[in-house]
PDB file of C-alpha atoms in Angstrom:
ATOM      1  CA  UNK A 571      23.746 -42.845  41.928  1.00  0.00           C
ATOM      2  CA  UNK A 572      25.958 -45.234  41.412  1.00  0.00           C
ATOM      3  CA  UNK A 573      25.089 -46.925  38.161  1.00  0.00           C
ATOM      4  CA  UNK A 574      26.066 -50.911  37.266  1.00  0.00           C
ATOM      5  CA  UNK A 575      29.532 -51.213  38.267  1.00  0.00           C
ATOM      6  CA  UNK A 576      31.835 -53.739  36.812  1.00  0.00           C
ATOM      7  CA  UNK A 577      35.067 -54.934  37.879  1.00  0.00           C
ATOM      8  CA  UNK A 578      37.944 -55.500  36.919  1.00  0.00           C
ATOM      9  CA  UNK A 579      37.631 -53.365  34.051  1.00  0.00           C
ATOM     10  CA  UNK A 580      40.387 -55.211  32.096  1.00  0.00           C
ATOM     11  CA  UNK A 581      41.295 -58.773  32.937  1.00  0.00           C
ATOM     12  CA  UNK A 582      44.457 -60.849  31.519  1.00  0.00           C
ATOM     13  CA  UNK A 583      44.523 -64.325  31.984  1.00  0.00           C
ATOM     14  CA  UNK A 584      46.635 -67.507  30.599  1.00  0.00           C
ATOM     15  CA  UNK A 585      44.864 -70.225  28.828  1.00  0.00           C
ATOM     16  CA  UNK A 586      43.903 -72.755  31.834  1.00  0.00           C
ATOM     17  CA  UNK A 587      43.511 -70.264  34.511  1.00  0.00           C
ATOM     18  CA  UNK A 588      40.203 -69.350  35.760  1.00  0.00           C
ATOM     19  CA  UNK A 589      38.256 -65.447  35.170  1.00  0.00           C
ATOM     20  CA  UNK A 590      36.018 -64.409  37.710  1.00  0.00           C
ATOM     21  CA  UNK A 591      33.946 -61.095  36.585  1.00  0.00           C
ATOM     22  CA  UNK A 592      31.823 -59.029  38.936  1.00  0.00           C
ATOM     23  CA  UNK A 593      28.865 -56.917  38.665  1.00  0.00           C
ATOM     24  CA  UNK A 594      27.199 -55.128  41.203  1.00  0.00           C
ATOM     25  CA  UNK A 595      23.773 -53.802  39.796  1.00  0.00           C
ATOM     26  CA  UNK A 596      22.298 -50.584  40.317  1.00  0.00           C
ATOM     27  CA  UNK A 597      20.673 -49.632  43.401  1.00  0.00           C
ATOM     28  CA  UNK A 598      16.903 -51.239  43.748  1.00  0.00           C
ATOM     29  CA  UNK A 599      17.977 -53.439  40.748  1.00  0.00           C
ATOM     30  CA  UNK A 600      17.326 -57.049  41.411  1.00  0.00           C
ATOM     31  CA  UNK A 601      17.519 -58.276  38.069  1.00  0.00           C
ATOM     32  CA  UNK A 602      21.450 -59.007  36.129  1.00  0.00           C
ATOM     33  CA  UNK A 603      22.177 -59.541  32.872  1.00  0.00           C
ATOM     34  CA  UNK A 604      25.442 -60.777  31.307  1.00  0.00           C
ATOM     35  CA  UNK A 605      26.203 -60.032  27.521  1.00  0.00           C
ATOM     36  CA  UNK A 606      29.588 -61.097  25.634  1.00  0.00           C
ATOM     37  CA  UNK A 607      30.652 -59.108  22.724  1.00  0.00           C
ATOM     38  CA  UNK A 608      33.686 -60.331  20.359  1.00  0.00           C
ATOM     39  CA  UNK A 609      35.486 -57.804  18.369  1.00  0.00           C
ATOM     40  CA  UNK A 610      33.213 -55.968  16.149  1.00  0.00           C
ATOM     41  CA  UNK A 611      30.315 -57.933  16.696  1.00  0.00           C
ATOM     42  CA  UNK A 612      27.037 -56.978  18.449  1.00  0.00           C
ATOM     43  CA  UNK A 613      26.225 -57.883  22.494  1.00  0.00           C
ATOM     44  CA  UNK A 614      25.319 -61.481  22.660  1.00  0.00           C
ATOM     45  CA  UNK A 615      22.935 -62.646  25.632  1.00  0.00           C
ATOM     46  CA  UNK A 616      24.367 -65.020  28.252  1.00  0.00           C
ATOM     47  CA  UNK A 617      22.459 -65.113  31.186  1.00  0.00           C
ATOM     48  CA  UNK A 618      19.578 -63.410  33.136  1.00  0.00           C
ATOM     49  CA  UNK A 619      19.331 -63.882  36.574  1.00  0.00           C
ATOM     50  CA  UNK A 620      17.519 -62.681  39.688  1.00  0.00           C
ATOM     51  CA  UNK A 621      18.554 -62.720  43.477  1.00  0.00           C
ATOM     52  CA  UNK A 622      19.371 -66.339  43.708  1.00  0.00           C
ATOM     53  CA  UNK A 623      17.709 -67.617  40.889  1.00  0.00           C
ATOM     54  CA  UNK A 624      18.860 -68.398  36.984  1.00  0.00           C
ATOM     55  CA  UNK A 625      16.071 -67.403  35.037  1.00  0.00           C
ATOM     56  CA  UNK A 626      17.423 -67.682  31.601  1.00  0.00           C
ATOM     57  CA  UNK A 627      21.111 -69.188  30.743  1.00  0.00           C
ATOM     58  CA  UNK A 628      20.188 -70.020  27.272  1.00  0.00           C
ATOM     59  CA  UNK A 629      22.998 -68.129  25.930  1.00  0.00           C
ATOM     60  CA  UNK A 630      25.725 -69.442  28.575  1.00  0.00           C
ATOM     61  CA  UNK A 631      28.200 -72.230  27.035  1.00  0.00           C
ATOM     62  CA  UNK A 632      27.283 -75.539  28.399  1.00  0.00           C
ATOM     63  CA  UNK A 633      31.064 -76.055  29.776  1.00  0.00           C
ATOM     64  CA  UNK A 634      33.241 -74.003  31.731  1.00  0.00           C
ATOM     65  CA  UNK A 635      30.843 -71.078  32.190  1.00  0.00           C
ATOM     66  CA  UNK A 636      28.793 -70.551  35.252  1.00  0.00           C
ATOM     67  CA  UNK A 637      26.591 -67.357  36.802  1.00  0.00           C
ATOM     68  CA  UNK A 638      25.248 -66.568  40.138  1.00  0.00           C
ATOM     69  CA  UNK A 639      23.613 -63.566  41.651  1.00  0.00           C
ATOM     70  CA  UNK A 640      23.871 -64.509  45.490  1.00  0.00           C
ATOM     71  CA  UNK A 641      21.612 -62.987  47.925  1.00  0.00           C
ATOM     72  CA  UNK A 642      24.480 -60.230  49.148  1.00  0.00           C
ATOM     73  CA  UNK A 643      27.146 -59.197  46.838  1.00  0.00           C
ATOM     74  CA  UNK A 644      27.612 -58.897  43.578  1.00  0.00           C
ATOM     75  CA  UNK A 645      26.919 -61.621  40.562  1.00  0.00           C
ATOM     76  CA  UNK A 646      29.762 -63.237  39.392  1.00  0.00           C
ATOM     77  CA  UNK A 647      30.750 -64.646  35.617  1.00  0.00           C
ATOM     78  CA  UNK A 648      32.893 -67.336  36.155  1.00  0.00           C
ATOM     79  CA  UNK A 649      34.926 -68.889  33.165  1.00  0.00           C
ATOM     80  CA  UNK A 650      37.251 -71.777  34.584  1.00  0.00           C
ATOM     81  CA  UNK A 651      40.243 -72.973  32.144  1.00  0.00           C
ATOM     82  CA  UNK A 652      39.817 -70.301  29.766  1.00  0.00           C
ATOM     83  CA  UNK A 653      40.899 -70.090  26.141  1.00  0.00           C
ATOM     84  CA  UNK A 654      41.940 -67.853  23.662  1.00  0.00           C
ATOM     85  CA  UNK A 655      38.272 -67.654  22.069  1.00  0.00           C
ATOM     86  CA  UNK A 656      36.839 -66.316  25.405  1.00  0.00           C
ATOM     87  CA  UNK A 657      38.794 -63.250  24.839  1.00  0.00           C
ATOM     88  CA  UNK A 658      35.910 -60.413  24.573  1.00  0.00           C
ATOM     89  CA  UNK A 659      34.335 -57.783  26.283  1.00  0.00           C
ATOM     90  CA  UNK A 660      31.942 -58.899  28.813  1.00  0.00           C
ATOM     91  CA  UNK A 661      28.823 -56.706  29.779  1.00  0.00           C
ATOM     92  CA  UNK A 662      26.435 -56.825  32.420  1.00  0.00           C
ATOM     93  CA  UNK A 663      23.242 -54.813  33.000  1.00  0.00           C
ATOM     94  CA  UNK A 664      20.896 -54.599  35.568  1.00  0.00           C
ATOM     95  CA  UNK A 665      16.969 -53.554  35.631  1.00  0.00           C
ATOM     96  CA  UNK A 666      13.762 -53.715  37.768  1.00  0.00           C
ATOM     97  CA  UNK A 667      12.910 -56.653  36.228  1.00  0.00           C
ATOM     98  CA  UNK A 668       9.833 -55.460  34.608  1.00  0.00           C
ATOM     99  CA  UNK A 669       9.597 -55.311  30.992  1.00  0.00           C
ATOM    100  CA  UNK A 670       9.243 -51.738  30.537  1.00  0.00           C
ATOM    101  CA  UNK A 671      12.129 -50.996  32.749  1.00  0.00           C
ATOM    102  CA  UNK A 672      15.193 -50.098  30.966  1.00  0.00           C
ATOM    103  CA  UNK A 673      18.505 -51.855  30.979  1.00  0.00           C
ATOM    104  CA  UNK A 674      21.369 -50.117  32.505  1.00  0.00           C
ATOM    105  CA  UNK A 675      24.526 -51.569  31.469  1.00  0.00           C
ATOM    106  CA  UNK A 676      28.002 -51.507  33.254  1.00  0.00           C
ATOM    107  CA  UNK A 677      31.151 -50.472  31.271  1.00  0.00           C
ATOM    108  CA  UNK A 678      32.115 -53.972  30.690  1.00  0.00           C
ATOM    109  CA  UNK A 679      35.092 -56.057  31.679  1.00  0.00           C
ATOM    110  CA  UNK A 680      37.497 -56.845  28.672  1.00  0.00           C
ATOM    111  CA  UNK A 681      38.822 -60.376  28.976  1.00  0.00           C
ATOM    112  CA  UNK A 682      42.177 -61.108  27.195  1.00  0.00           C
ATOM    113  CA  UNK A 683      43.384 -64.624  27.191  1.00  0.00           C
ATOM    114  CA  UNK A 684      47.071 -65.004  26.288  1.00  0.00           C
TER     115      UNK A 684
ATOM    116  CA  UNK B 554      33.843 -37.884  30.159  1.00  0.00           C
ATOM    117  CA  UNK B 555      32.265 -39.998  27.479  1.00  0.00           C
ATOM    118  CA  UNK B 556      28.742 -40.057  27.581  1.00  0.00           C
ATOM    119  CA  UNK B 557      25.597 -41.103  25.098  1.00  0.00           C
ATOM    120  CA  UNK B 558      22.483 -39.472  25.604  1.00  0.00           C
ATOM    121  CA  UNK B 559      19.379 -40.634  24.023  1.00  0.00           C
ATOM    122  CA  UNK B 560      16.742 -37.803  24.895  1.00  0.00           C
ATOM    123  CA  UNK B 561      13.635 -39.697  23.869  1.00  0.00           C
ATOM    124  CA  UNK B 562      12.604 -42.267  26.727  1.00  0.00           C
ATOM    125  CA  UNK B 563       9.469 -43.440  24.560  1.00  0.00           C
ATOM    126  CA  UNK B 564       8.455 -42.706  20.871  1.00  0.00           C
ATOM    127  CA  UNK B 565       5.752 -44.305  19.303  1.00  0.00           C
ATOM    128  CA  UNK B 566       4.829 -44.669  15.713  1.00  0.00           C
ATOM    129  CA  UNK B 567       2.362 -45.771  13.187  1.00  0.00           C
ATOM    130  CA  UNK B 568       2.708 -48.929  11.489  1.00  0.00           C
ATOM    131  CA  UNK B 569       4.222 -47.934   8.022  1.00  0.00           C
ATOM    132  CA  UNK B 570       5.261 -44.610   9.015  1.00  0.00           C
ATOM    133  CA  UNK B 571       8.854 -43.381   9.578  1.00  0.00           C
ATOM    134  CA  UNK B 572      10.260 -42.720  12.893  1.00  0.00           C
ATOM    135  CA  UNK B 573      13.555 -41.081  14.117  1.00  0.00           C
ATOM    136  CA  UNK B 574      15.099 -41.933  17.184  1.00  0.00           C
ATOM    137  CA  UNK B 575      17.587 -39.402  18.642  1.00  0.00           C
ATOM    138  CA  UNK B 576      21.162 -40.059  20.113  1.00  0.00           C
ATOM    139  CA  UNK B 577      24.295 -37.656  20.869  1.00  0.00           C
ATOM    140  CA  UNK B 578      27.434 -38.469  22.581  1.00  0.00           C
ATOM    141  CA  UNK B 579      30.283 -36.516  23.845  1.00  0.00           C
ATOM    142  CA  UNK B 580      33.941 -37.787  23.106  1.00  0.00           C
ATOM    143  CA  UNK B 581      37.322 -36.431  22.442  1.00  0.00           C
ATOM    144  CA  UNK B 582      38.262 -39.103  20.382  1.00  0.00           C
ATOM    145  CA  UNK B 583      38.393 -39.011  16.295  1.00  0.00           C
ATOM    146  CA  UNK B 584      38.052 -42.706  15.535  1.00  0.00           C
ATOM    147  CA  UNK B 585      35.254 -44.652  16.743  1.00  0.00           C
ATOM    148  CA  UNK B 586      32.320 -46.805  16.381  1.00  0.00           C
ATOM    149  CA  UNK B 587      28.510 -45.996  16.634  1.00  0.00           C
ATOM    150  CA  UNK B 588      26.010 -48.293  17.191  1.00  0.00           C
ATOM    151  CA  UNK B 589      22.317 -48.966  17.286  1.00  0.00           C
ATOM    152  CA  UNK B 590      20.940 -51.949  19.164  1.00  0.00           C
ATOM    153  CA  UNK B 591      17.276 -53.227  19.798  1.00  0.00           C
ATOM    154  CA  UNK B 592      16.351 -55.162  22.463  1.00  0.00           C
ATOM    155  CA  UNK B 593      12.887 -57.144  21.988  1.00  0.00           C
ATOM    156  CA  UNK B 594      10.950 -58.697  24.960  1.00  0.00           C
ATOM    157  CA  UNK B 595      13.227 -61.735  24.394  1.00  0.00           C
ATOM    158  CA  UNK B 596      15.899 -59.314  26.270  1.00  0.00           C
ATOM    159  CA  UNK B 597      18.476 -60.294  23.751  1.00  0.00           C
ATOM    160  CA  UNK B 598      20.074 -57.453  22.216  1.00  0.00           C
ATOM    161  CA  UNK B 599      20.303 -57.276  18.325  1.00  0.00           C
ATOM    162  CA  UNK B 600      22.735 -55.000  16.689  1.00  0.00           C
ATOM    163  CA  UNK B 601      20.728 -53.149  14.397  1.00  0.00           C
ATOM    164  CA  UNK B 602      23.393 -50.762  12.610  1.00  0.00           C
ATOM    165  CA  UNK B 603      27.118 -49.902  13.080  1.00  0.00           C
ATOM    166  CA  UNK B 604      28.492 -46.492  11.598  1.00  0.00           C
ATOM    167  CA  UNK B 605      32.538 -46.071  11.808  1.00  0.00           C
ATOM    168  CA  UNK B 606      33.346 -42.629  12.591  1.00  0.00           C
ATOM    169  CA  UNK B 607      35.753 -41.976   9.699  1.00  0.00           C
ATOM    170  CA  UNK B 608      33.430 -43.292   6.862  1.00  0.00           C
ATOM    171  CA  UNK B 609      31.337 -39.873   5.666  1.00  0.00           C
ATOM    172  CA  UNK B 610      28.677 -42.182   4.101  1.00  0.00           C
ATOM    173  CA  UNK B 611      25.538 -42.812   6.295  1.00  0.00           C
ATOM    174  CA  UNK B 612      25.265 -46.535   7.240  1.00  0.00           C
ATOM    175  CA  UNK B 613      21.926 -48.168   6.098  1.00  0.00           C
ATOM    176  CA  UNK B 614      20.718 -51.540   6.793  1.00  0.00           C
ATOM    177  CA  UNK B 615      17.048 -52.184   4.814  1.00  0.00           C
ATOM    178  CA  UNK B 616      14.630 -50.154   6.446  1.00  0.00           C
ATOM    179  CA  UNK B 617      16.944 -48.928   9.201  1.00  0.00           C
ATOM    180  CA  UNK B 618      19.573 -45.943   8.287  1.00  0.00           C
ATOM    181  CA  UNK B 619      21.272 -43.199  10.307  1.00  0.00           C
ATOM    182  CA  UNK B 620      21.965 -39.515  10.214  1.00  0.00           C
ATOM    183  CA  UNK B 621      25.691 -39.276  11.485  1.00  0.00           C
ATOM    184  CA  UNK B 622      26.597 -35.784  12.033  1.00  0.00           C
ATOM    185  CA  UNK B 623      29.951 -35.885  13.317  1.00  0.00           C
ATOM    186  CA  UNK B 624      30.881 -32.298  14.302  1.00  0.00           C
ATOM    187  CA  UNK B 625      27.494 -32.346  16.017  1.00  0.00           C
ATOM    188  CA  UNK B 626      28.286 -35.349  17.831  1.00  0.00           C
ATOM    189  CA  UNK B 627      24.932 -37.012  16.626  1.00  0.00           C
ATOM    190  CA  UNK B 628      23.939 -40.219  15.370  1.00  0.00           C
ATOM    191  CA  UNK B 629      20.135 -40.731  15.000  1.00  0.00           C
ATOM    192  CA  UNK B 630      18.204 -43.944  13.535  1.00  0.00           C
ATOM    193  CA  UNK B 631      15.671 -43.308  11.205  1.00  0.00           C
ATOM    194  CA  UNK B 632      13.171 -46.677  10.637  1.00  0.00           C
ATOM    195  CA  UNK B 633      11.092 -46.490   7.759  1.00  0.00           C
ATOM    196  CA  UNK B 634       8.011 -48.235   6.892  1.00  0.00           C
ATOM    197  CA  UNK B 635       7.721 -49.246  10.554  1.00  0.00           C
ATOM    198  CA  UNK B 636       6.523 -52.758  11.358  1.00  0.00           C
ATOM    199  CA  UNK B 637       5.031 -54.586  14.358  1.00  0.00           C
ATOM    200  CA  UNK B 638       8.009 -56.018  15.230  1.00  0.00           C
ATOM    201  CA  UNK B 639       9.951 -53.147  15.559  1.00  0.00           C
ATOM    202  CA  UNK B 640       8.415 -52.437  18.971  1.00  0.00           C
ATOM    203  CA  UNK B 641      11.463 -52.818  21.279  1.00  0.00           C
ATOM    204  CA  UNK B 642      13.971 -50.925  23.439  1.00  0.00           C
ATOM    205  CA  UNK B 643      16.447 -49.201  21.259  1.00  0.00           C
ATOM    206  CA  UNK B 644      19.895 -48.715  22.612  1.00  0.00           C
ATOM    207  CA  UNK B 645      22.457 -45.958  21.087  1.00  0.00           C
ATOM    208  CA  UNK B 646      26.199 -47.183  21.860  1.00  0.00           C
ATOM    209  CA  UNK B 647      29.429 -45.343  21.249  1.00  0.00           C
ATOM    210  CA  UNK B 648      32.774 -47.736  21.198  1.00  0.00           C
ATOM    211  CA  UNK B 649      36.182 -45.666  20.757  1.00  0.00           C
ATOM    212  CA  UNK B 650      37.976 -49.047  21.221  1.00  0.00           C
ATOM    213  CA  UNK B 651      35.796 -51.908  22.168  1.00  0.00           C
ATOM    214  CA  UNK B 652      35.046 -49.830  25.112  1.00  0.00           C
ATOM    215  CA  UNK B 653      31.402 -49.498  25.064  1.00  0.00           C
ATOM    216  CA  UNK B 654      29.165 -46.892  26.051  1.00  0.00           C
ATOM    217  CA  UNK B 655      25.591 -47.088  26.022  1.00  0.00           C
ATOM    218  CA  UNK B 656      22.543 -44.484  25.964  1.00  0.00           C
ATOM    219  CA  UNK B 657      19.442 -45.187  28.463  1.00  0.00           C
ATOM    220  CA  UNK B 658      17.280 -46.374  25.862  1.00  0.00           C
ATOM    221  CA  UNK B 659      14.066 -45.578  23.915  1.00  0.00           C
ATOM    222  CA  UNK B 660      11.231 -47.434  24.298  1.00  0.00           C
ATOM    223  CA  UNK B 661       9.638 -47.867  20.636  1.00  0.00           C
ATOM    224  CA  UNK B 662       6.180 -48.864  20.375  1.00  0.00           C
ATOM    225  CA  UNK B 663       4.085 -49.547  17.031  1.00  0.00           C
ATOM    226  CA  UNK B 664       0.703 -48.995  16.861  1.00  0.00           C
ATOM    227  CA  UNK B 665      -1.409 -51.381  13.979  1.00  0.00           C
TER     228      UNK B 665
END
């Protein structure tokens, strides 16, 4: 019973490159959430997606960041033209989408921008 | 394996009363952070309190306090004077070096 799978575990990018973070939700889960955690800070909500739909992207920066959750395949968080301030841990979580459904988190992707 | 266990899927407390949420973790590290996060219906994860493993003193943030027992690898959250706004999912998290591990969560209901 695989949990939420995120890859890569660690990602190093130079300024200006693109970063792609992947998240495969738990089996049976159709809702995915992305969070960002800056060093020694709490998780910050970024975006909430269902299959093929963005439900809430109120936490996403207006530029360079995008997310998708296609009908087939993992959810992708894409960061274009990365800057050093993008360095953080990015967590994905999934759920069945009901309010009383717990979130199951992945182990995160640590992005380092050099 | 580094795991975090929250053994109480659901808890209930009467408004103004005190409730304690349990959390245990497994690690071979000596230095790490422990966190409690709250997730209200808005789905945003809110940091409630954090504890550094090398600090003996239990962390306190207003009505929230922890009982950190390093030898027992236990990290419980006590909420005093519970309020209706405290109703949420609470996640315990362990972080050795920005490598966060979360428990499955405890759903707290506050009864008026």
